[in-house]
PDB file of C-alpha atoms in Angstrom:
ATOM      1  CA  PHE K   1      -0.017  -0.058  -0.074  1.00 39.00           C
ATOM      2  CA  PHE K   2       3.040   2.367   0.788  1.00 37.00           C
ATOM      3  CA  LEU K   3       4.220   1.582  -1.926  1.00 40.00           C
ATOM      4  CA  ARG K   4       1.437   1.751  -4.371  1.00 42.00           C
ATOM      5  CA  GLU K   5       1.299   5.454  -2.926  1.00 44.00           C
ATOM      6  CA  SER K   6       4.743   6.501  -2.807  1.00 49.00           C
ATOM      7  CA  ARG K   7       4.844   5.675  -6.690  1.00 52.00           C
ATOM      8  CA  ALA K   8       1.441   7.270  -7.835  1.00 53.00           C
ATOM      9  CA  SER K   9       2.955  10.772  -5.810  1.00 58.00           C
ATOM     10  CA  ARG K  10       5.892  10.531  -7.370  1.00 57.00           C
ATOM     11  CA  ARG K  11       4.038  10.636 -10.383  1.00 58.00           C
ATOM     12  CA  ALA K  12       1.860  13.752  -9.591  1.00 59.00           C
ATOM     13  CA  GLY K  13       4.508  15.442  -8.826  1.00 58.00           C
ATOM     14  CA  ARG K  14       5.971  14.966 -11.658  1.00 57.00           C
ATOM     15  CA  SER K  15       3.279  15.447 -13.735  1.00 58.00           C
ATOM     16  CA  ARG K  16       3.257  18.931 -11.938  1.00 58.00           C
ATOM     17  CA  ALA K  17       6.851  19.840 -12.467  1.00 54.00           C
ATOM     18  CA  ARG K  18       6.552  19.254 -16.256  1.00 53.00           C
ATOM     19  CA  ALA K  19       3.683  21.498 -16.445  1.00 52.00           C
ATOM     20  CA  ARG K  20       5.496  23.854 -13.880  1.00 51.00           C
ATOM     21  CA  GLU K  21       8.484  23.831 -16.912  1.00 47.00           C
ATOM     22  CA  GLU K  22       5.985  23.880 -19.843  1.00 46.00           C
ATOM     23  CA  LYS K  23       4.997  27.393 -18.482  1.00 46.00           C
ATOM     24  CA  ASN K  24       7.998  28.749 -16.909  1.00 48.00           C
ATOM     25  CA  PRO K  25      11.275  26.113 -18.318  1.00 49.00           C
ATOM     26  CA  ILE K  26      14.218  28.756 -16.925  1.00 57.00           C
ATOM     27  CA  MET K  27      13.345  29.015 -13.150  1.00 67.00           C
ATOM     28  CA  VAL K  28      14.184  25.693 -12.161  1.00 84.00           C
ATOM     29  CA  VAL K  29      16.674  24.234 -10.114  1.00 90.00           C
ATOM     30  CA  LEU K  30      19.647  23.017 -11.753  1.00 92.00           C
ATOM     31  CA  SER K  31      21.863  20.746 -10.072  1.00 92.00           C
ATOM     32  CA  ALA K  32      21.769  20.151  -6.145  1.00 93.00           C
ATOM     33  CA  ALA K  33      25.823  19.515  -4.562  1.00 93.00           C
ATOM     34  CA  ILE K  34      28.053  18.902  -1.781  1.00 94.00           C
ATOM     35  CA  VAL K  35      31.283  20.402  -2.598  1.00 91.00           C
ATOM     36  CA  THR K  36      34.972  20.968  -0.146  1.00 89.00           C
ATOM     37  CA  LYS K  37      35.886  24.649  -0.321  1.00 86.00           C
ATOM     38  CA  GLY K  38      38.518  23.387  -2.633  1.00 84.00           C
ATOM     39  CA  GLY K  39      35.505  23.329  -5.647  1.00 84.00           C
ATOM     40  CA  LYS K  40      35.837  19.557  -4.807  1.00 87.00           C
ATOM     41  CA  ALA K  41      32.690  17.373  -5.302  1.00 89.00           C
ATOM     42  CA  LEU K  42      31.423  14.763  -2.988  1.00 91.00           C
ATOM     43  CA  VAL K  43      27.697  14.365  -3.875  1.00 92.00           C
ATOM     44  CA  SER K  44      26.483  15.872  -6.817  1.00 92.00           C
ATOM     45  CA  ARG K  45      22.606  15.095  -8.820  1.00 93.00           C
ATOM     46  CA  GLN K  46      21.991  17.236 -11.870  1.00 92.00           C
ATOM     47  CA  TYR K  47      17.792  17.755 -12.395  1.00 91.00           C
ATOM     48  CA  VAL K  48      18.549  18.641 -16.030  1.00 88.00           C
ATOM     49  CA  GLN K  49      20.790  17.436 -19.502  1.00 88.00           C
ATOM     50  CA  MET K  50      24.165  18.653 -18.938  1.00 87.00           C
ATOM     51  CA  THR K  51      27.604  18.294 -19.458  1.00 89.00           C
ATOM     52  CA  ARG K  52      29.783  16.656 -17.171  1.00 88.00           C
ATOM     53  CA  VAL K  53      32.545  19.329 -17.831  1.00 90.00           C
ATOM     54  CA  ARG K  54      30.351  21.667 -17.342  1.00 90.00           C
ATOM     55  CA  VAL K  55      29.171  20.578 -13.812  1.00 90.00           C
ATOM     56  CA  GLU K  56      32.339  20.051 -12.329  1.00 88.00           C
ATOM     57  CA  GLY K  57      32.542  23.804 -14.238  1.00 89.00           C
ATOM     58  CA  LEU K  58      29.910  25.615 -12.128  1.00 90.00           C
ATOM     59  CA  LEU K  59      31.407  23.987  -8.907  1.00 90.00           C
ATOM     60  CA  ALA K  60      34.599  24.423  -9.154  1.00 89.00           C
ATOM     61  CA  ALA K  61      33.585  27.871 -10.175  1.00 89.00           C
ATOM     62  CA  PHE K  62      32.082  28.683  -7.172  1.00 89.00           C
ATOM     63  CA  PRO K  63      34.768  28.946  -3.825  1.00 86.00           C
ATOM     64  CA  LYS K  64      36.378  31.370  -6.588  1.00 86.00           C
ATOM     65  CA  LEU K  65      32.874  33.305  -5.545  1.00 86.00           C
ATOM     66  CA  VAL K  66      32.012  33.124  -1.508  1.00 81.00           C
ATOM     67  CA  GLY K  67      34.114  35.327   0.442  1.00 69.00           C
ATOM     68  CA  SER K  68      35.023  34.722   4.128  1.00 58.00           C
ATOM     69  CA  GLY K  69      33.588  38.003   5.612  1.00 53.00           C
ATOM     70  CA  LYS K  70      30.366  37.824   3.396  1.00 60.00           C
ATOM     71  CA  GLN K  71      27.057  36.993   4.951  1.00 59.00           C
ATOM     72  CA  HIS K  72      25.373  36.092   2.248  1.00 67.00           C
ATOM     73  CA  THR K  73      23.936  32.247   1.239  1.00 85.00           C
ATOM     74  CA  TYR K  74      23.577  33.343  -2.416  1.00 88.00           C
ATOM     75  CA  VAL K  75      26.134  34.507  -5.161  1.00 89.00           C
ATOM     76  CA  GLU K  76      25.079  35.049  -8.556  1.00 88.00           C
ATOM     77  CA  THR K  77      26.525  34.858 -12.472  1.00 88.00           C
ATOM     78  CA  GLU K  78      26.189  35.955 -16.096  1.00 87.00           C
ATOM     79  CA  ASN K  79      24.271  32.770 -15.908  1.00 87.00           C
ATOM     80  CA  VAL K  80      24.124  30.600 -12.709  1.00 91.00           C
ATOM     81  CA  ARG K  81      22.439  31.136  -9.228  1.00 92.00           C
ATOM     82  CA  TYR K  82      24.710  29.686  -6.215  1.00 93.00           C
ATOM     83  CA  VAL K  83      22.832  29.342  -3.313  1.00 92.00           C
ATOM     84  CA  TYR K  84      24.814  27.570  -0.573  1.00 92.00           C
ATOM     85  CA  GLN K  85      24.952  26.955   3.170  1.00 90.00           C
ATOM     86  CA  PRO K  86      28.687  25.933   4.941  1.00 88.00           C
ATOM     87  CA  LEU K  87      28.298  22.905   6.205  1.00 86.00           C
ATOM     88  CA  GLU K  88      28.629  22.378  10.702  1.00 78.00           C
ATOM     89  CA  CYS K  89      31.925  20.798  10.024  1.00 75.00           C
ATOM     90  CA  GLY K  90      33.317  24.248   8.309  1.00 75.00           C
ATOM     91  CA  THR K  91      34.993  22.459   5.191  1.00 83.00           C
ATOM     92  CA  MET K  92      32.220  21.842   2.813  1.00 89.00           C
ATOM     93  CA  TYR K  93      28.980  23.694   1.334  1.00 91.00           C
ATOM     94  CA  LEU K  94      25.319  22.144   0.329  1.00 92.00           C
ATOM     95  CA  LEU K  95      25.025  24.219  -2.567  1.00 92.00           C
ATOM     96  CA  LEU K  96      21.834  24.013  -5.246  1.00 93.00           C
ATOM     97  CA  VAL K  97      23.051  25.428  -8.789  1.00 93.00           C
ATOM     98  CA  THR K  98      19.577  26.850  -9.726  1.00 92.00           C
ATOM     99  CA  THR K  99      18.857  29.736 -12.711  1.00 90.00           C
ATOM    100  CA  LYS K 100      18.895  33.454 -11.692  1.00 87.00           C
ATOM    101  CA  GLY K 101      14.518  33.265 -12.666  1.00 86.00           C
ATOM    102  CA  SER K 102      13.912  30.717  -9.909  1.00 86.00           C
ATOM    103  CA  ASN K 103      12.411  32.118  -6.259  1.00 87.00           C
ATOM    104  CA  ILE K 104      15.214  32.269  -4.059  1.00 88.00           C
ATOM    105  CA  LEU K 105      12.606  31.743  -1.646  1.00 89.00           C
ATOM    106  CA  GLU K 106      11.631  28.366  -3.061  1.00 89.00           C
ATOM    107  CA  ASP K 107      15.099  27.456  -3.060  1.00 90.00           C
ATOM    108  CA  LEU K 108      16.297  28.316   0.410  1.00 91.00           C
ATOM    109  CA  ASP K 109      13.174  26.434   1.463  1.00 91.00           C
ATOM    110  CA  VAL K 110      14.749  23.574  -0.611  1.00 91.00           C
ATOM    111  CA  LEU K 111      18.026  23.635   0.651  1.00 92.00           C
ATOM    112  CA  ARG K 112      16.914  23.772   4.377  1.00 92.00           C
ATOM    113  CA  LEU K 113      14.977  20.826   3.398  1.00 92.00           C
ATOM    114  CA  LEU K 114      18.169  18.827   1.876  1.00 93.00           C
ATOM    115  CA  ALA K 115      20.699  19.906   4.804  1.00 91.00           C
ATOM    116  CA  LYS K 116      17.720  18.353   7.504  1.00 91.00           C
ATOM    117  CA  THR K 117      19.080  14.978   5.123  1.00 90.00           C
ATOM    118  CA  LEU K 118      22.639  15.170   6.145  1.00 90.00           C
ATOM    119  CA  PRO K 119      22.657  13.852   9.979  1.00 89.00           C
ATOM    120  CA  GLU K 120      20.111  11.381   9.516  1.00 88.00           C
ATOM    121  CA  TYR K 121      21.777   9.777   6.419  1.00 90.00           C
ATOM    122  CA  THR K 122      24.959  10.039   7.539  1.00 88.00           C
ATOM    123  CA  GLN K 123      24.552   8.644  11.295  1.00 84.00           C
ATOM    124  CA  GLY K 124      25.403  12.359  12.345  1.00 80.00           C
ATOM    125  CA  GLN K 125      29.002  11.848  10.320  1.00 83.00           C
ATOM    126  CA  VAL K 126      28.937  15.209   8.345  1.00 84.00           C
ATOM    127  CA  ASP K 127      31.917  15.008   7.030  1.00 86.00           C
ATOM    128  CA  GLU K 128      33.665  14.359   3.180  1.00 87.00           C
ATOM    129  CA  GLU K 129      34.556  10.530   4.877  1.00 88.00           C
ATOM    130  CA  GLY K 130      30.430   9.919   6.014  1.00 88.00           C
ATOM    131  CA  VAL K 131      29.253  12.235   3.084  1.00 90.00           C
ATOM    132  CA  SER K 132      31.313  10.231   0.188  1.00 90.00           C
ATOM    133  CA  PHE K 133      30.002   6.818   2.522  1.00 91.00           C
ATOM    134  CA  ALA K 134      26.191   7.843   2.551  1.00 90.00           C
ATOM    135  CA  ALA K 135      26.640   8.867  -1.435  1.00 91.00           C
ATOM    136  CA  PHE K 136      23.737   6.968  -3.180  1.00 92.00           C
ATOM    137  CA  ASP K 137      20.493   7.170   0.190  1.00 90.00           C
ATOM    138  CA  LEU K 138      21.501  11.225  -0.484  1.00 92.00           C
ATOM    139  CA  ILE K 139      20.650  11.072  -3.690  1.00 92.00           C
ATOM    140  CA  PHE K 140      18.258   9.261  -3.081  1.00 92.00           C
ATOM    141  CA  ALA K 141      16.859  11.868  -0.642  1.00 92.00           C
ATOM    142  CA  PHE K 142      17.490  14.772  -3.094  1.00 92.00           C
ATOM    143  CA  ASP K 143      15.189  12.395  -5.890  1.00 91.00           C
ATOM    144  CA  GLU K 144      12.111  12.795  -3.410  1.00 90.00           C
ATOM    145  CA  ILE K 145      13.094  16.730  -2.412  1.00 92.00           C
ATOM    146  CA  ILE K 146      13.621  18.181  -6.302  1.00 92.00           C
ATOM    147  CA  SER K 147      11.776  16.521  -8.607  1.00 87.00           C
ATOM    148  CA  LEU K 148      12.812  17.623 -12.443  1.00 85.00           C
ATOM    149  CA  GLY K 149      14.657  21.203 -11.198  1.00 86.00           C
ATOM    150  CA  TYR K 150      11.282  21.759  -8.696  1.00 87.00           C
ATOM    151  CA  LYS K 151      10.303  21.764  -5.356  1.00 86.00           C
ATOM    152  CA  GLU K 152       8.290  18.484  -4.171  1.00 88.00           C
ATOM    153  CA  ASN K 153       5.507  18.970  -1.600  1.00 89.00           C
ATOM    154  CA  VAL K 154       7.189  16.310   1.123  1.00 89.00           C
ATOM    155  CA  THR K 155       8.411  16.732   4.704  1.00 89.00           C
ATOM    156  CA  MET K 156      11.245  14.956   6.014  1.00 90.00           C
ATOM    157  CA  ALA K 157       9.215  12.289   7.544  1.00 89.00           C
ATOM    158  CA  GLN K 158       7.815  11.999   4.217  1.00 90.00           C
ATOM    159  CA  VAL K 159      11.589  11.872   2.956  1.00 90.00           C
ATOM    160  CA  LYS K 160      13.007   9.245   5.302  1.00 87.00           C
ATOM    161  CA  THR K 161       9.253   6.373   5.189  1.00 86.00           C
ATOM    162  CA  PHE K 162       9.581   6.525   0.730  1.00 86.00           C
ATOM    163  CA  THR K 163      13.200   5.828   1.083  1.00 85.00           C
ATOM    164  CA  GLU K 164      13.309   3.655   3.035  1.00 81.00           C
ATOM    165  CA  MET K 165       9.801   1.615   1.433  1.00 75.00           C
ATOM    166  CA  ASN K 166      10.121  -1.915   1.833  1.00 70.00           C
ATOM    167  CA  SER K 167       9.725  -4.086  -1.360  1.00 70.00           C
ATOM    168  CA  HIS K 168       8.717  -7.665  -1.428  1.00 78.00           C
ATOM    169  CA  GLU K 169      10.552  -8.340  -4.752  1.00 82.00           C
ATOM    170  CA  GLU K 170      13.707  -7.391  -3.293  1.00 81.00           C
ATOM    171  CA  LYS K 171      13.755  -9.362  -0.171  1.00 84.00           C
ATOM    172  CA  LEU K 172      13.101 -12.505  -2.550  1.00 88.00           C
ATOM    173  CA  HIS K 173      16.034 -11.912  -4.287  1.00 90.00           C
ATOM    174  CA  LYS K 174      17.957 -10.583  -1.204  1.00 89.00           C
ATOM    175  CA  MET K 175      16.471 -14.589   0.365  1.00 92.00           C
ATOM    176  CA  MET K 176      17.571 -16.058  -3.219  1.00 94.00           C
ATOM    177  CA  ILE K 177      21.423 -14.795  -2.679  1.00 94.00           C
ATOM    178  CA  GLN K 178      21.023 -15.662   0.681  1.00 94.00           C
ATOM    179  CA  SER K 179      20.296 -19.276   0.140  1.00 94.00           C
ATOM    180  CA  LYS K 180      23.120 -19.369  -2.375  1.00 94.00           C
ATOM    181  CA  ILE K 181      25.720 -18.251  -0.272  1.00 95.00           C
ATOM    182  CA  ASN K 182      24.355 -20.535   2.736  1.00 94.00           C
ATOM    183  CA  ASP K 183      24.948 -23.548   0.270  1.00 94.00           C
ATOM    184  CA  THR K 184      27.715 -22.690  -0.809  1.00 94.00           C
ATOM    185  CA  LYS K 185      29.271 -22.220   2.348  1.00 94.00           C
ATOM    186  CA  ASP K 186      27.592 -25.801   3.690  1.00 94.00           C
ATOM    187  CA  VAL K 187      29.925 -28.029   0.389  1.00 94.00           C
ATOM    188  CA  MET K 188      32.690 -26.461   1.373  1.00 94.00           C
ATOM    189  CA  ARG K 189      33.315 -27.483   5.035  1.00 94.00           C
ATOM    190  CA  ARG K 190      31.734 -30.539   3.655  1.00 94.00           C
ATOM    191  CA  LYS K 191      34.303 -30.501   1.359  1.00 94.00           C
ATOM    192  CA  ALA K 192      37.088 -29.728   3.855  1.00 94.00           C
ATOM    193  CA  THR K 193      35.883 -32.453   6.007  1.00 93.00           C
ATOM    194  CA  GLU K 194      36.775 -34.801   3.455  1.00 94.00           C
ATOM    195  CA  ILE K 195      39.983 -33.478   2.811  1.00 94.00           C
ATOM    196  CA  ASP K 196      40.465 -33.723   6.413  1.00 93.00           C
ATOM    197  CA  LYS K 197      39.821 -37.183   6.963  1.00 92.00           C
ATOM    198  CA  VAL K 198      41.643 -38.093   4.007  1.00 93.00           C
ATOM    199  CA  LYS K 199      44.771 -36.729   4.909  1.00 92.00           C
ATOM    200  CA  LEU K 200      43.943 -38.070   8.629  1.00 92.00           C
ATOM    201  CA  GLU K 201      43.874 -42.120   7.000  1.00 91.00           C
ATOM    202  CA  THR K 202      46.495 -41.378   5.339  1.00 90.00           C
ATOM    203  CA  LYS K 203      48.595 -40.655   7.834  1.00 89.00           C
ATOM    204  CA  MET K 204      47.588 -43.420   9.574  1.00 90.00           C
ATOM    205  CA  GLN K 205      48.931 -46.570   7.162  1.00 89.00           C
ATOM    206  CA  GLN K 206      51.924 -44.260   6.305  1.00 87.00           C
ATOM    207  CA  SER K 207      52.515 -44.391  10.479  1.00 86.00           C
ATOM    208  CA  ALA K 208      51.660 -48.765  10.601  1.00 85.00           C
ATOM    209  CA  MET K 209      53.620 -49.313   7.251  1.00 85.00           C
ATOM    210  CA  HIS K 210      56.626 -47.697   9.195  1.00 82.00           C
ATOM    211  CA  ARG K 211      56.583 -49.913  12.780  1.00 81.00           C
ATOM    212  CA  SER K 212      55.692 -53.196  10.675  1.00 76.00           C
ATOM    213  CA  GLY K 213      58.224 -52.868   8.512  1.00 62.00           C
ATOM    214  CA  GLY K 214      61.028 -51.345  10.978  1.00 53.00           C
ATOM    215  CA  TYR K 215      64.577 -53.457  12.674  1.00 50.00           C
ATOM    216  CA  GLY K 216      63.314 -54.837  15.295  1.00 49.00           C
ATOM    217  CA  GLY K 217      59.927 -55.692  14.506  1.00 47.00           C
ATOM    218  CA  PRO K 218      57.823 -58.028  15.718  1.00 48.00           C
ATOM    219  CA  SER K 219      58.429 -60.444  13.141  1.00 48.00           C
ATOM    220  CA  ARG K 220      61.829 -60.602  11.135  1.00 49.00           C
ATOM    221  CA  GLY K 221      64.539 -58.684  12.719  1.00 46.00           C
ATOM    222  CA  PHE K 222      68.532 -59.312  14.106  1.00 47.00           C
ATOM    223  CA  GLY K 223      67.520 -60.817  17.017  1.00 46.00           C
ATOM    224  CA  ALA K 224      64.960 -62.585  16.135  1.00 44.00           C
ATOM    225  CA  ARG K 225      63.816 -65.671  17.005  1.00 47.00           C
ATOM    226  CA  ASP K 226      63.793 -67.560  14.137  1.00 46.00           C
ATOM    227  CA  SER K 227      67.603 -65.738  13.167  1.00 43.00           C
ATOM    228  CA  PHE K 228      70.899 -67.755  13.172  1.00 45.00           C
ATOM    229  CA  ASP K 229      70.987 -67.919  17.057  1.00 48.00           C
ATOM    230  CA  ALA K 230      68.058 -70.021  17.105  1.00 43.00           C
ATOM    231  CA  ARG K 231      67.216 -72.846  15.311  1.00 48.00           C
ATOM    232  CA  GLY K 232      70.169 -73.794  12.513  1.00 47.00           C
ATOM    233  CA  GLY K 233      72.457 -70.315  13.339  1.00 46.00           C
ATOM    234  CA  PHE K 234      75.242 -70.230  15.142  1.00 45.00           C
ATOM    235  CA  GLY K 235      75.851 -71.714  18.222  1.00 46.00           C
ATOM    236  CA  GLY K 236      71.181 -72.404  17.857  1.00 45.00           C
ATOM    237  CA  GLN K 237      69.636 -75.133  19.473  1.00 46.00           C
ATOM    238  CA  SER K 238      69.231 -76.885  16.105  1.00 46.00           C
ATOM    239  CA  GLY K 239      71.775 -77.401  13.438  1.00 45.00           C
ATOM    240  CA  GLY K 240      74.328 -74.448  13.987  1.00 45.00           C
ATOM    241  CA  PHE K 241      77.827 -74.961  14.936  1.00 44.00           C
ATOM    242  CA  GLY K 242      78.166 -76.543  19.101  1.00 45.00           C
ATOM    243  CA  GLY K 243      74.235 -77.281  18.296  1.00 45.00           C
ATOM    244  CA  GLN K 244      72.299 -80.065  20.134  1.00 46.00           C
ATOM    245  CA  GLN K 245      70.956 -81.895  17.164  1.00 46.00           C
ATOM    246  CA  GLY K 246      72.002 -82.537  13.721  1.00 44.00           C
ATOM    247  CA  GLY K 247      74.806 -82.325  11.785  1.00 45.00           C
ATOM    248  CA  GLY K 248      76.646 -79.474  13.178  1.00 44.00           C
ATOM    249  CA  PHE K 249      80.356 -79.545  14.371  1.00 42.00           C
ATOM    250  CA  GLY K 250      80.467 -80.150  18.653  1.00 44.00           C
ATOM    251  CA  GLY K 251      76.243 -81.065  18.400  1.00 44.00           C
ATOM    252  CA  GLN K 252      75.044 -85.110  18.495  1.00 45.00           C
ATOM    253  CA  GLY K 253      76.066 -86.552  16.015  1.00 44.00           C
ATOM    254  CA  GLY K 254      79.425 -84.685  15.911  1.00 44.00           C
ATOM    255  CA  PHE K 255      83.178 -85.116  15.802  1.00 44.00           C
ATOM    256  CA  GLY K 256      84.188 -87.432  18.988  1.00 44.00           C
ATOM    257  CA  ASP K 257      79.935 -88.145  19.838  1.00 45.00           C
ATOM    258  CA  GLY K 258      78.550 -91.764  20.246  1.00 43.00           C
ATOM    259  CA  SER K 259      75.127 -90.803  18.607  1.00 44.00           C
ATOM    260  CA  SER K 260      73.851 -92.009  15.114  1.00 44.00           C
ATOM    261  CA  GLY K 261      74.122 -90.122  11.431  1.00 44.00           C
ATOM    262  CA  SER K 262      77.917 -89.227  12.221  1.00 43.00           C
ATOM    263  CA  PHE K 263      81.004 -90.076  10.543  1.00 44.00           C
ATOM    264  CA  ASP K 264      82.183 -92.667  13.231  1.00 45.00           C
ATOM    265  CA  ASP K 265      78.964 -94.370  13.520  1.00 47.00           C
ATOM    266  CA  GLY K 266      80.061 -98.419  13.221  1.00 44.00           C
ATOM    267  CA  ARG K 267      76.942 -98.836  11.753  1.00 46.00           C
ATOM    268  CA  ASN K 268      76.859 -97.518   8.996  1.00 44.00           C
ATOM    269  CA  ASP K 269      80.484 -96.615   7.714  1.00 46.00           C
ATOM    270  CA  GLU K 270      81.250 -97.432   4.437  1.00 46.00           C
ATOM    271  CA  PHE K 271      84.905 -98.541   4.352  1.00 46.00           C
ATOM    272  CA  GLY K 272      84.551-100.890   7.191  1.00 44.00           C
ATOM    273  CA  TYR K 273      87.847 -99.352   9.316  1.00 45.00           C
ATOM    274  CA  LEU K 274      86.150 -97.466  11.900  1.00 44.00           C
ATOM    275  CA  GLY K 275      84.610 -99.857  15.082  1.00 42.00           C
ATOM    276  CA  ARG K 276      82.920 -99.483  18.118  1.00 43.00           C
ATOM    277  CA  GLY K 277      85.614-100.048  20.387  1.00 43.00           C
ATOM    278  CA  GLY K 278      88.937 -97.744  21.281  1.00 44.00           C
ATOM    279  CA  GLY K 279      87.528 -93.698  22.707  1.00 43.00           C
ATOM    280  CA  GLY K 280      83.941 -93.949  23.111  1.00 43.00           C
ATOM    281  CA  SER K 281      80.966 -95.629  20.992  1.00 42.00           C
ATOM    282  CA  GLY K 282      81.285 -94.539  17.111  1.00 43.00           C
ATOM    283  CA  SER K 283      84.568 -92.276  17.513  1.00 40.00           C
ATOM    284  CA  LEU K 284      87.543 -92.606  16.327  1.00 42.00           C
ATOM    285  CA  GLY K 285      90.068 -95.315  17.279  1.00 43.00           C
ATOM    286  CA  GLY K 286      87.582 -97.410  18.473  1.00 43.00           C
ATOM    287  CA  ASP K 287      88.205-100.930  19.586  1.00 46.00           C
ATOM    288  CA  HIS K 288      86.979-102.763  15.938  1.00 45.00           C
ATOM    289  CA  PRO K 289      89.667-103.586  14.306  1.00 44.00           C
ATOM    290  CA  THR K 290      90.477-102.496  10.659  1.00 38.00           C
TER     291      THR K 290
END
């Protein structure tokens, strides 16, 4: 309801402005601007067709026309009139550039209403930084006050209401954008979790391989049970040098032993000259004659 009312009021205001322009096309506001004392334009809004070069020239010429000792709120040239108001910070001017035939009283009323918008839309920070940050909001507010170079019959409360008018389509658009942003963040979190999981599994596998394949491991390595020192190795229990079983030196069945399976076994000798007597059974120099 408020949106339709604001649009209708703006259309009606523009229609009235066109009618006034047709009657007297030279009595208009050319531009509304906020400039520094050096002539730098922070915000500028044109209400008639003007080239950028002309606008910059008009705004740059204004500080040269304003004297420090003058108490007037306007200054005129051959072609235009400057209606201005110094701002509280002391380094900027709120400026209207009008034709010389415009109503000066109406221009001053417009200037006062524009001045009320500055603390409202700059959050009280009326300096170069605050004005530059709120430039677009100020331009929208200026457009509610001036239409096609003519003043609209609005109050500050109405200007604020019109500029803050909610749009259902805008809300839906913002909701869709936020939903896409949230979905993207969820996908990024899932991907990051998967990458961390893969890194952890790879690290665990590498650690397990390092423990199983190193020296002194549980199955194979120096000092293990099945090494040469155990069975069949040097000094082991079976089959090695000095072992207890098998054909090792010094073991059972070795030289000087009476057990079976050695070279001095009398029962299985192939040459027939080793007997059982003498220095023990199955040893060299036994009791059987050659």
